[in-house]
PDB file of C-alpha atoms in Angstrom:
ATOM      1  CA  MET A   1      -1.738  -3.632  17.024  1.00 85.00           C
ATOM      2  CA  LEU A   2       0.699  -4.714  14.307  1.00 93.00           C
ATOM      3  CA  SER A   3       4.200  -5.155  15.679  1.00 94.00           C
ATOM      4  CA  ILE A   4       7.202  -3.174  14.490  1.00 96.00           C
ATOM      5  CA  ASP A   5       9.997  -5.452  13.325  1.00 94.00           C
ATOM      6  CA  PHE A   6      12.689  -2.853  12.649  1.00 96.00           C
ATOM      7  CA  ASP A   7      15.123  -1.186  15.032  1.00 96.00           C
ATOM      8  CA  LEU A   8      14.183   2.423  15.676  1.00 97.00           C
ATOM      9  CA  ALA A   9      17.709   3.611  16.460  1.00 96.00           C
ATOM     10  CA  GLU A  10      19.007   2.000  13.277  1.00 97.00           C
ATOM     11  CA  GLN A  11      16.446   3.899  11.185  1.00 97.00           C
ATOM     12  CA  TYR A  12      17.482   7.237  12.684  1.00 97.00           C
ATOM     13  CA  ALA A  13      21.120   6.351  12.007  1.00 97.00           C
ATOM     14  CA  ARG A  14      20.372   5.508   8.350  1.00 96.00           C
ATOM     15  CA  PHE A  15      18.553   8.803   7.786  1.00 97.00           C
ATOM     16  CA  PRO A  16      20.297  11.406   9.967  1.00 95.00           C
ATOM     17  CA  LYS A  17      18.273  14.263   8.454  1.00 93.00           C
ATOM     18  CA  VAL A  18      15.164  12.935  10.206  1.00 97.00           C
ATOM     19  CA  LYS A  19      14.621  15.028  13.327  1.00 95.00           C
ATOM     20  CA  VAL A  20      14.052  12.754  16.316  1.00 97.00           C
ATOM     21  CA  GLU A  21      12.581  15.554  18.381  1.00 98.00           C
ATOM     22  CA  GLU A  22       9.992  16.336  15.692  1.00 98.00           C
ATOM     23  CA  VAL A  23       8.905  12.693  15.525  1.00 98.00           C
ATOM     24  CA  GLN A  24       8.564  12.612  19.307  1.00 98.00           C
ATOM     25  CA  LYS A  25       6.496  15.822  19.253  1.00 98.00           C
ATOM     26  CA  ILE A  26       4.096  14.156  16.819  1.00 98.00           C
ATOM     27  CA  VAL A  27       3.912  11.092  19.072  1.00 98.00           C
ATOM     28  CA  ALA A  28       2.941  13.359  21.962  1.00 98.00           C
ATOM     29  CA  TRP A  29       0.359  15.062  19.736  1.00 98.00           C
ATOM     30  CA  VAL A  30      -1.166  11.713  18.762  1.00 98.00           C
ATOM     31  CA  HIS A  31      -1.394  10.680  22.410  1.00 98.00           C
ATOM     32  CA  ASP A  32      -3.189  13.940  23.165  1.00 98.00           C
ATOM     33  CA  GLN A  33      -5.871  13.286  20.551  1.00 97.00           C
ATOM     34  CA  PRO A  34      -8.890  11.757  22.325  1.00 97.00           C
ATOM     35  CA  HIS A  35     -10.166  10.075  19.166  1.00 97.00           C
ATOM     36  CA  MET A  36      -6.920   8.349  18.130  1.00 98.00           C
ATOM     37  CA  PRO A  37      -5.210   5.188  19.365  1.00 97.00           C
ATOM     38  CA  ASN A  38      -1.754   5.653  20.847  1.00 96.00           C
ATOM     39  CA  LEU A  39       0.689   5.037  17.998  1.00 97.00           C
ATOM     40  CA  SER A  40       4.290   4.123  18.753  1.00 97.00           C
ATOM     41  CA  GLU A  41       7.256   6.294  17.828  1.00 98.00           C
ATOM     42  CA  ALA A  42       8.233   3.797  15.123  1.00 98.00           C
ATOM     43  CA  GLU A  43       4.777   3.996  13.510  1.00 97.00           C
ATOM     44  CA  VAL A  44       4.848   7.783  13.585  1.00 98.00           C
ATOM     45  CA  LEU A  45       8.337   7.714  12.060  1.00 98.00           C
ATOM     46  CA  LEU A  46       6.991   5.814   9.039  1.00 98.00           C
ATOM     47  CA  PHE A  47       4.431   8.556   8.421  1.00 98.00           C
ATOM     48  CA  TYR A  48       6.892  11.387   9.076  1.00 98.00           C
ATOM     49  CA  PHE A  49       9.418   9.996   6.589  1.00 98.00           C
ATOM     50  CA  ALA A  50       6.740   9.314   3.951  1.00 97.00           C
ATOM     51  CA  CYS A  51       5.520  12.909   4.311  1.00 97.00           C
ATOM     52  CA  LYS A  52       9.021  14.232   3.594  1.00 96.00           C
ATOM     53  CA  CYS A  53       9.530  15.233   7.224  1.00 97.00           C
ATOM     54  CA  SER A  54       6.690  17.768   7.290  1.00 97.00           C
ATOM     55  CA  THR A  55       5.188  17.807  10.777  1.00 97.00           C
ATOM     56  CA  GLU A  56       1.829  19.285   9.812  1.00 97.00           C
ATOM     57  CA  VAL A  57       1.351  17.041   6.788  1.00 97.00           C
ATOM     58  CA  THR A  58       2.270  14.028   8.934  1.00 98.00           C
ATOM     59  CA  LYS A  59      -0.424  14.865  11.470  1.00 98.00           C
ATOM     60  CA  GLN A  60      -3.039  15.163   8.750  1.00 96.00           C
ATOM     61  CA  VAL A  61      -2.003  11.942   7.002  1.00 97.00           C
ATOM     62  CA  ILE A  62      -2.071   9.994  10.282  1.00 98.00           C
ATOM     63  CA  ASP A  63      -5.631  11.181  10.852  1.00 96.00           C
ATOM     64  CA  LYS A  64      -6.536  10.382   7.259  1.00 95.00           C
ATOM     65  CA  ASN A  65      -5.026   6.893   7.520  1.00 97.00           C
ATOM     66  CA  LEU A  66      -6.855   6.057  10.735  1.00 97.00           C
ATOM     67  CA  THR A  67     -10.095   7.492   9.387  1.00 96.00           C
ATOM     68  CA  CYS A  68      -9.841   5.325   6.262  1.00 96.00           C
ATOM     69  CA  HIS A  69      -9.222   2.244   8.401  1.00 97.00           C
ATOM     70  CA  THR A  70     -12.327   3.122  10.380  1.00 96.00           C
ATOM     71  CA  HIS A  71     -14.759   3.910   7.573  1.00 95.00           C
ATOM     72  CA  ILE A  72     -13.696   1.936   4.472  1.00 95.00           C
ATOM     73  CA  GLU A  73     -15.216  -1.360   5.528  1.00 94.00           C
ATOM     74  CA  GLU A  74     -14.606  -3.070   2.177  1.00 94.00           C
ATOM     75  CA  LEU A  75     -10.837  -2.742   2.654  1.00 96.00           C
ATOM     76  CA  PHE A  76     -10.256  -2.728   6.396  1.00 96.00           C
ATOM     77  CA  SER A  77     -12.806  -5.015   8.021  1.00 95.00           C
ATOM     78  CA  ASN A  78     -13.171  -8.806   8.258  1.00 94.00           C
ATOM     79  CA  LEU A  79      -9.398  -9.266   8.198  1.00 94.00           C
ATOM     80  CA  ASN A  80      -9.427 -12.879   9.304  1.00 93.00           C
ATOM     81  CA  VAL A  81      -6.666 -14.260   7.101  1.00 93.00           C
ATOM     82  CA  GLN A  82      -7.816 -17.793   7.870  1.00 91.00           C
ATOM     83  CA  SER A  83     -11.265 -17.145   6.387  1.00 91.00           C
ATOM     84  CA  GLN A  84     -12.323 -18.977   3.246  1.00 90.00           C
ATOM     85  CA  GLU A  85     -12.637 -15.710   1.305  1.00 88.00           C
ATOM     86  CA  ILE A  86      -9.092 -14.550   1.959  1.00 91.00           C
ATOM     87  CA  GLN A  87      -7.596 -18.036   1.645  1.00 90.00           C
ATOM     88  CA  ARG A  88      -9.265 -18.355  -1.753  1.00 91.00           C
ATOM     89  CA  ILE A  89      -7.946 -15.034  -3.083  1.00 92.00           C
ATOM     90  CA  ILE A  90      -4.439 -15.752  -1.804  1.00 94.00           C
ATOM     91  CA  ASN A  91      -4.187 -18.401  -4.522  1.00 93.00           C
ATOM     92  CA  VAL A  92      -5.368 -16.106  -7.322  1.00 95.00           C
ATOM     93  CA  THR A  93      -2.882 -13.221  -7.297  1.00 94.00           C
ATOM     94  CA  ALA A  94       0.674 -12.937  -6.016  1.00 95.00           C
ATOM     95  CA  PHE A  95       1.898  -9.816  -4.211  1.00 94.00           C
ATOM     96  CA  VAL A  96       5.666 -10.130  -3.902  1.00 95.00           C
ATOM     97  CA  PRO A  97       8.314  -7.781  -2.481  1.00 97.00           C
ATOM     98  CA  LEU A  98      11.578  -8.348  -4.316  1.00 97.00           C
ATOM     99  CA  PRO A  99      14.434  -9.158  -1.918  1.00 96.00           C
ATOM    100  CA  THR A 100      16.968  -6.704  -3.393  1.00 97.00           C
ATOM    101  CA  LEU A 101      16.564  -2.936  -3.679  1.00 98.00           C
ATOM    102  CA  THR A 102      17.093  -1.164  -7.010  1.00 98.00           C
ATOM    103  CA  PRO A 103      20.344   0.767  -7.544  1.00 97.00           C
ATOM    104  CA  GLU A 104      18.446   3.893  -6.429  1.00 97.00           C
ATOM    105  CA  GLY A 105      17.529   2.181  -3.173  1.00 97.00           C
ATOM    106  CA  TYR A 106      13.862   1.509  -3.996  1.00 98.00           C
ATOM    107  CA  ARG A 107      11.841  -1.479  -2.824  1.00 98.00           C
ATOM    108  CA  VAL A 108       9.912  -3.225  -5.611  1.00 98.00           C
ATOM    109  CA  PHE A 109       6.519  -4.910  -5.245  1.00 98.00           C
ATOM    110  CA  LEU A 110       5.509  -7.290  -8.028  1.00 97.00           C
ATOM    111  CA  VAL A 111       1.808  -8.073  -8.536  1.00 96.00           C
ATOM    112  CA  LYS A 112       0.865 -10.960 -10.838  1.00 96.00           C
ATOM    113  CA  LEU A 113      -2.107 -13.219 -11.533  1.00 96.00           C
ATOM    114  CA  LEU A 114      -1.500 -16.849 -10.616  1.00 96.00           C
ATOM    115  CA  ASP A 115      -4.956 -18.114 -11.544  1.00 96.00           C
ATOM    116  CA  PHE A 116      -6.180 -16.743 -14.876  1.00 97.00           C
ATOM    117  CA  ASP A 117      -9.830 -17.787 -14.382  1.00 97.00           C
ATOM    118  CA  PRO A 118     -11.827 -14.533 -13.975  1.00 96.00           C
ATOM    119  CA  SER A 119     -14.563 -16.297 -11.995  1.00 95.00           C
ATOM    120  CA  ASN A 120     -12.063 -16.791  -9.161  1.00 95.00           C
ATOM    121  CA  TYR A 121     -11.053 -13.128  -9.079  1.00 95.00           C
ATOM    122  CA  ASN A 122     -12.536 -10.922  -6.353  1.00 94.00           C
ATOM    123  CA  PHE A 123     -11.167  -7.394  -6.651  1.00 94.00           C
ATOM    124  CA  ALA A 124     -12.315  -6.171  -3.227  1.00 94.00           C
ATOM    125  CA  GLU A 125     -10.819  -9.135  -1.385  1.00 94.00           C
ATOM    126  CA  ARG A 126      -7.597  -8.841  -3.355  1.00 93.00           C
ATOM    127  CA  ALA A 127      -7.294  -5.114  -2.613  1.00 95.00           C
ATOM    128  CA  LYS A 128      -7.973  -5.809   1.061  1.00 95.00           C
ATOM    129  CA  LEU A 129      -5.248  -8.444   1.214  1.00 94.00           C
ATOM    130  CA  ASP A 130      -2.720  -6.257  -0.641  1.00 94.00           C
ATOM    131  CA  LEU A 131      -3.273  -3.309   1.707  1.00 96.00           C
ATOM    132  CA  LEU A 132      -3.041  -5.595   4.727  1.00 95.00           C
ATOM    133  CA  PHE A 133       0.238  -6.933   3.399  1.00 95.00           C
ATOM    134  CA  LEU A 134       1.536  -3.388   2.936  1.00 95.00           C
ATOM    135  CA  ASP A 135       0.572  -2.479   6.507  1.00 96.00           C
ATOM    136  CA  ILE A 136       2.509  -5.482   7.786  1.00 96.00           C
ATOM    137  CA  PHE A 137       5.476  -5.225   5.431  1.00 96.00           C
ATOM    138  CA  ILE A 138       6.343  -1.552   5.967  1.00 96.00           C
ATOM    139  CA  ARG A 139       6.450  -2.247   9.701  1.00 97.00           C
ATOM    140  CA  LYS A 140       9.017  -4.935   8.919  1.00 96.00           C
ATOM    141  CA  ASP A 141      10.938  -3.149   6.176  1.00 96.00           C
ATOM    142  CA  GLY A 142      11.525   0.169   7.905  1.00 97.00           C
ATOM    143  CA  LEU A 143      12.257   3.402   6.068  1.00 98.00           C
ATOM    144  CA  GLN A 144      12.927   3.127   2.345  1.00 97.00           C
ATOM    145  CA  LYS A 145      13.894   5.861  -0.103  1.00 97.00           C
ATOM    146  CA  GLY A 146      11.034   4.855  -2.334  1.00 97.00           C
ATOM    147  CA  TYR A 147       8.770   2.114  -3.642  1.00 98.00           C
ATOM    148  CA  LEU A 148       8.002   0.849  -7.137  1.00 98.00           C
ATOM    149  CA  VAL A 149       4.859  -1.177  -7.832  1.00 97.00           C
ATOM    150  CA  VAL A 150       4.969  -3.474 -10.867  1.00 98.00           C
ATOM    151  CA  PHE A 151       1.796  -4.963 -12.305  1.00 97.00           C
ATOM    152  CA  ASP A 152       2.330  -7.916 -14.624  1.00 97.00           C
ATOM    153  CA  GLN A 153      -0.862  -7.961 -16.698  1.00 97.00           C
ATOM    154  CA  ALA A 154      -0.227 -11.407 -18.199  1.00 96.00           C
ATOM    155  CA  GLY A 155      -3.442 -13.427 -18.086  1.00 97.00           C
ATOM    156  CA  ALA A 156      -5.701 -10.433 -17.441  1.00 97.00           C
ATOM    157  CA  THR A 157      -8.842 -10.236 -19.570  1.00 97.00           C
ATOM    158  CA  LEU A 158     -11.839  -7.969 -19.992  1.00 96.00           C
ATOM    159  CA  ARG A 159     -13.741 -10.356 -17.752  1.00 97.00           C
ATOM    160  CA  HIS A 160     -11.301  -9.569 -14.957  1.00 96.00           C
ATOM    161  CA  LEU A 161     -11.903  -5.866 -15.546  1.00 96.00           C
ATOM    162  CA  SER A 162     -15.665  -6.368 -15.430  1.00 95.00           C
ATOM    163  CA  ARG A 163     -15.341  -7.820 -11.924  1.00 95.00           C
ATOM    164  CA  VAL A 164     -13.864  -4.609 -10.519  1.00 95.00           C
ATOM    165  CA  ASN A 165     -16.233  -2.820  -8.138  1.00 93.00           C
ATOM    166  CA  VAL A 166     -15.947   0.834  -9.127  1.00 93.00           C
ATOM    167  CA  MET A 167     -16.729   2.215  -5.665  1.00 93.00           C
ATOM    168  CA  VAL A 168     -14.115  -0.026  -4.062  1.00 94.00           C
ATOM    169  CA  LEU A 169     -11.655   1.058  -6.751  1.00 95.00           C
ATOM    170  CA  LYS A 170     -12.368   4.695  -5.917  1.00 94.00           C
ATOM    171  CA  LYS A 171     -11.828   4.085  -2.197  1.00 94.00           C
ATOM    172  CA  ALA A 172      -8.623   2.156  -2.832  1.00 95.00           C
ATOM    173  CA  PHE A 173      -7.196   4.964  -4.971  1.00 95.00           C
ATOM    174  CA  TYR A 174      -8.194   7.490  -2.329  1.00 93.00           C
ATOM    175  CA  TYR A 175      -6.372   5.591   0.401  1.00 95.00           C
ATOM    176  CA  PHE A 176      -3.364   4.917  -1.798  1.00 93.00           C
ATOM    177  CA  GLN A 177      -2.961   8.581  -2.721  1.00 94.00           C
ATOM    178  CA  GLU A 178      -3.954  10.264   0.529  1.00 94.00           C
ATOM    179  CA  ALA A 179      -3.080   8.015   3.435  1.00 95.00           C
ATOM    180  CA  LEU A 180      -0.527   5.312   2.678  1.00 95.00           C
ATOM    181  CA  PRO A 181       2.794   6.025   4.473  1.00 96.00           C
ATOM    182  CA  ILE A 182       5.240   5.229   1.667  1.00 96.00           C
ATOM    183  CA  ARG A 183       7.197   7.264  -0.843  1.00 96.00           C
ATOM    184  CA  LEU A 184       5.821   6.040  -4.163  1.00 97.00           C
ATOM    185  CA  LYS A 185       8.316   6.537  -7.005  1.00 97.00           C
ATOM    186  CA  GLY A 186       6.685   4.675  -9.875  1.00 97.00           C
ATOM    187  CA  VAL A 187       3.929   2.319 -11.037  1.00 97.00           C
ATOM    188  CA  HIS A 188       4.965   0.035 -13.895  1.00 98.00           C
ATOM    189  CA  PHE A 189       2.900  -2.226 -16.128  1.00 97.00           C
ATOM    190  CA  ILE A 190       4.493  -5.087 -18.034  1.00 97.00           C
ATOM    191  CA  ASN A 191       2.926  -7.553 -20.486  1.00 96.00           C
ATOM    192  CA  VAL A 192       0.477  -4.769 -21.213  1.00 96.00           C
ATOM    193  CA  VAL A 193      -3.054  -5.866 -22.186  1.00 95.00           C
ATOM    194  CA  PRO A 194      -4.593  -4.817 -25.539  1.00 95.00           C
ATOM    195  CA  PHE A 195      -7.575  -3.262 -23.738  1.00 94.00           C
ATOM    196  CA  LEU A 196      -5.358  -0.760 -21.931  1.00 92.00           C
ATOM    197  CA  ASP A 197      -7.642   2.135 -22.918  1.00 93.00           C
ATOM    198  CA  LYS A 198     -10.568   0.530 -21.099  1.00 95.00           C
ATOM    199  CA  PHE A 199      -8.431  -0.104 -18.040  1.00 93.00           C
ATOM    200  CA  LEU A 200      -7.330   3.526 -17.952  1.00 94.00           C
ATOM    201  CA  ALA A 201     -10.864   4.764 -18.529  1.00 94.00           C
ATOM    202  CA  LEU A 202     -11.888   2.885 -15.377  1.00 94.00           C
ATOM    203  CA  CYS A 203      -9.010   4.216 -13.252  1.00 95.00           C
ATOM    204  CA  THR A 204      -8.268   7.756 -14.352  1.00 94.00           C
ATOM    205  CA  PRO A 205     -11.356   9.423 -12.804  1.00 94.00           C
ATOM    206  CA  PHE A 206      -9.936   8.540  -9.397  1.00 94.00           C
ATOM    207  CA  MET A 207      -6.310   9.463 -10.014  1.00 94.00           C
ATOM    208  CA  LYS A 208      -4.499  12.697  -9.366  1.00 94.00           C
ATOM    209  CA  LYS A 209      -2.257  13.946 -12.138  1.00 94.00           C
ATOM    210  CA  GLU A 210       0.791  13.307  -9.928  1.00 94.00           C
ATOM    211  CA  LEU A 211      -0.040   9.611  -9.809  1.00 95.00           C
ATOM    212  CA  PHE A 212      -0.790   9.257 -13.504  1.00 94.00           C
ATOM    213  CA  ASP A 213       2.505  10.974 -14.291  1.00 96.00           C
ATOM    214  CA  ILE A 214       4.464   8.136 -12.657  1.00 96.00           C
ATOM    215  CA  PHE A 215       2.588   5.389 -14.544  1.00 96.00           C
ATOM    216  CA  HIS A 216       4.823   3.573 -17.041  1.00 97.00           C
ATOM    217  CA  PHE A 217       3.602   1.055 -19.616  1.00 97.00           C
ATOM    218  CA  HIS A 218       6.190  -1.312 -21.077  1.00 96.00           C
ATOM    219  CA  ASN A 219       5.471  -3.234 -24.264  1.00 91.00           C
ATOM    220  CA  LYS A 220       8.985  -4.663 -24.081  1.00 92.00           C
ATOM    221  CA  LEU A 221      10.596  -6.023 -20.942  1.00 92.00           C
ATOM    222  CA  GLU A 222      13.902  -4.567 -22.074  1.00 93.00           C
ATOM    223  CA  ASP A 223      12.466  -1.070 -21.571  1.00 95.00           C
ATOM    224  CA  PHE A 224      11.419  -2.010 -18.039  1.00 97.00           C
ATOM    225  CA  PHE A 225      14.920  -3.137 -17.069  1.00 97.00           C
ATOM    226  CA  GLN A 226      16.155   0.459 -16.941  1.00 96.00           C
ATOM    227  CA  TYR A 227      13.942   0.857 -13.846  1.00 97.00           C
ATOM    228  CA  VAL A 228      14.294  -2.624 -12.368  1.00 98.00           C
ATOM    229  CA  PRO A 229      17.430  -4.456 -13.546  1.00 97.00           C
ATOM    230  CA  LEU A 230      16.901  -7.994 -14.802  1.00 97.00           C
ATOM    231  CA  GLU A 231      19.046  -9.577 -12.066  1.00 97.00           C
ATOM    232  CA  LEU A 232      16.644  -8.274  -9.379  1.00 98.00           C
ATOM    233  CA  LEU A 233      13.667 -10.115 -10.882  1.00 97.00           C
ATOM    234  CA  PRO A 234      12.457 -13.654 -10.131  1.00 97.00           C
ATOM    235  CA  LYS A 235      13.797 -16.435 -12.307  1.00 96.00           C
ATOM    236  CA  ASP A 236      10.388 -16.588 -14.048  1.00 95.00           C
ATOM    237  CA  TYR A 237      11.540 -13.474 -15.935  1.00 95.00           C
ATOM    238  CA  GLY A 238      15.114 -14.658 -16.404  1.00 95.00           C
ATOM    239  CA  GLY A 239      16.366 -12.907 -13.270  1.00 96.00           C
ATOM    240  CA  SER A 240      18.576 -14.142 -10.456  1.00 96.00           C
ATOM    241  CA  GLU A 241      16.023 -14.256  -7.624  1.00 96.00           C
ATOM    242  CA  ALA A 242      13.932 -17.248  -6.563  1.00 96.00           C
ATOM    243  CA  GLY A 243      10.716 -18.001  -8.432  1.00 96.00           C
ATOM    244  CA  ILE A 244       7.546 -15.990  -7.889  1.00 96.00           C
ATOM    245  CA  LYS A 245       5.719 -18.798  -6.114  1.00 93.00           C
ATOM    246  CA  GLN A 246       8.591 -19.335  -3.682  1.00 95.00           C
ATOM    247  CA  LEU A 247       8.837 -15.619  -2.918  1.00 96.00           C
ATOM    248  CA  TYR A 248       5.076 -15.380  -2.563  1.00 95.00           C
ATOM    249  CA  GLU A 249       4.999 -18.267  -0.102  1.00 94.00           C
ATOM    250  CA  ARG A 250       7.263 -16.201   2.149  1.00 91.00           C
ATOM    251  CA  SER A 251       4.853 -13.266   1.940  1.00 90.00           C
ATOM    252  CA  CYS A 252       1.847 -15.449   2.729  1.00 93.00           C
ATOM    253  CA  GLY A 253       3.690 -17.048   5.638  1.00 91.00           C
ATOM    254  CA  MET A 254       4.365 -13.626   7.099  1.00 89.00           C
ATOM    255  CA  ILE A 255       0.671 -12.733   6.950  1.00 92.00           C
ATOM    256  CA  ILE A 256      -0.658 -16.046   8.250  1.00 91.00           C
ATOM    257  CA  GLY A 257       1.854 -15.964  11.104  1.00 91.00           C
ATOM    258  CA  LYS A 258       0.358 -12.684  12.313  1.00 94.00           C
ATOM    259  CA  HIS A 259      -3.239 -13.932  12.311  1.00 93.00           C
ATOM    260  CA  GLN A 260      -4.076 -13.059  15.915  1.00 94.00           C
ATOM    261  CA  GLU A 261      -2.137  -9.807  15.750  1.00 95.00           C
ATOM    262  CA  ILE A 262      -4.160  -8.769  12.702  1.00 96.00           C
ATOM    263  CA  ILE A 263      -7.452  -9.474  14.472  1.00 95.00           C
ATOM    264  CA  GLU A 264      -6.420  -7.234  17.377  1.00 95.00           C
ATOM    265  CA  HIS A 265      -5.116  -4.566  15.000  1.00 95.00           C
ATOM    266  CA  GLU A 266      -8.475  -4.407  13.219  1.00 95.00           C
ATOM    267  CA  LYS A 267     -10.204  -3.691  16.537  1.00 95.00           C
ATOM    268  CA  LEU A 268      -7.714  -1.129  17.870  1.00 96.00           C
ATOM    269  CA  TYR A 269      -6.427   0.752  14.814  1.00 97.00           C
ATOM    270  CA  ARG A 270      -9.520   2.922  14.600  1.00 96.00           C
ATOM    271  CA  ILE A 271     -10.835   6.415  15.167  1.00 96.00           C
ATOM    272  CA  ASP A 272     -13.404   6.882  17.941  1.00 96.00           C
ATOM    273  CA  GLU A 273     -15.660   9.362  16.173  1.00 96.00           C
ATOM    274  CA  LYS A 274     -17.602  10.099  19.365  1.00 96.00           C
ATOM    275  CA  LEU A 275     -14.421  11.602  20.802  1.00 97.00           C
ATOM    276  CA  ARG A 276     -13.210  13.459  17.698  1.00 96.00           C
ATOM    277  CA  PRO A 277     -12.826  17.193  18.384  1.00 94.00           C
ATOM    278  CA  GLY A 278     -15.344  19.068  16.290  1.00 92.00           C
ATOM    279  CA  LYS A 279     -17.699  17.265  13.937  1.00 91.00           C
ATOM    280  CA  PRO A 280     -17.470  13.453  13.643  1.00 93.00           C
ATOM    281  CA  LYS A 281     -16.636  12.099  10.200  1.00 91.00           C
ATOM    282  CA  ASN A 282     -18.205   9.336   8.163  1.00 87.00           C
ATOM    283  CA  ALA A 283     -17.568   7.658   4.817  1.00 81.00           C
ATOM    284  CA  ALA A 284     -19.421  10.407   2.955  1.00 80.00           C
ATOM    285  CA  ASP A 285     -17.004  12.984   4.337  1.00 80.00           C
ATOM    286  CA  LEU A 286     -14.067  11.036   2.923  1.00 77.00           C
ATOM    287  CA  PHE A 287     -15.381  10.736  -0.609  1.00 71.00           C
ATOM    288  CA  GLY A 288     -17.329  13.943  -0.931  1.00 61.00           C
ATOM    289  CA  THR A 289     -14.100  15.933  -1.283  1.00 44.00           C
ATOM    290  CA  GLU A 290     -10.895  15.369  -3.197  1.00 40.00           C
ATOM    291  CA  GLY A 291      -8.616  15.649  -0.176  1.00 40.00           C
ATOM    292  CA  ASN A 292      -5.293  17.435  -0.395  1.00 40.00           C
ATOM    293  CA  PHE A 293      -3.293  16.218   2.571  1.00 38.00           C
ATOM    294  CA  LYS A 294      -0.578  14.007   1.192  1.00 46.00           C
ATOM    295  CA  LYS A 295       1.367  14.912  -1.922  1.00 47.00           C
ATOM    296  CA  LEU A 296       2.803  12.065  -3.937  1.00 47.00           C
ATOM    297  CA  ASP A 297       6.576  11.926  -3.790  1.00 52.00           C
ATOM    298  CA  ILE A 298       7.719  11.920  -7.413  1.00 46.00           C
ATOM    299  CA  ASP A 299      11.067  13.696  -7.148  1.00 49.00           C
TER     300      ASP A 299
END
């Protein structure tokens, strides 16, 4: 499965309120579940921290995460990063973690179109690649107090919006809200498009109120700087960091370098529904209910 690139002892030292014994109890619980793969202590720690150190919520979110990876084929299958489909979409949109944390200690992800031609935009493949990157990056980044996601809408058109598969969008929102092991602190939109109402009309049916409440739309970059200071941004925006393309090349290199690891992860990071205690689950079970396992962290 995907390797952990952070030091476990260092993470416990950084966050002394995290109870080592509770994390290890959850590891033992995971190993006792016949339908789950054996997750490492470091992987369990990521979930435990994201779930605000609630043991029961952590157990449920781990199951939810693995179940999504098993049943949402559009987002978690065919993860060959050397395939033509993924190589093509890599050149369309950048997904960039900024090197420096905000003053609050938050990691920032910047998402921006590189190719403005809507005919080259494949929403499902882009969502798949972004979630794969997140899976890899959080295993490198370790525990963070929070994450901000920034969408630069420059170059986006109604034709881009028309290429969004609504069912894939629904599944992506479900995974993002219910099963992703990060503490999400804010979602920011800059260079806001004039058809914002249509964009929101597409998204809001799949969003919990807690998520919508941390959406921020900035008509002026100056307003955005109170959340992400200018000096933390790439030089494309007048900041002090390297350019977007240079930063993005680092991200792509990290993904491509784990090609074989990703292939193995896709096979192993799955639920064996035949062994699940009780009734096996399928995709209909995931999307027939709202789900209430993981609460968004918006403190």
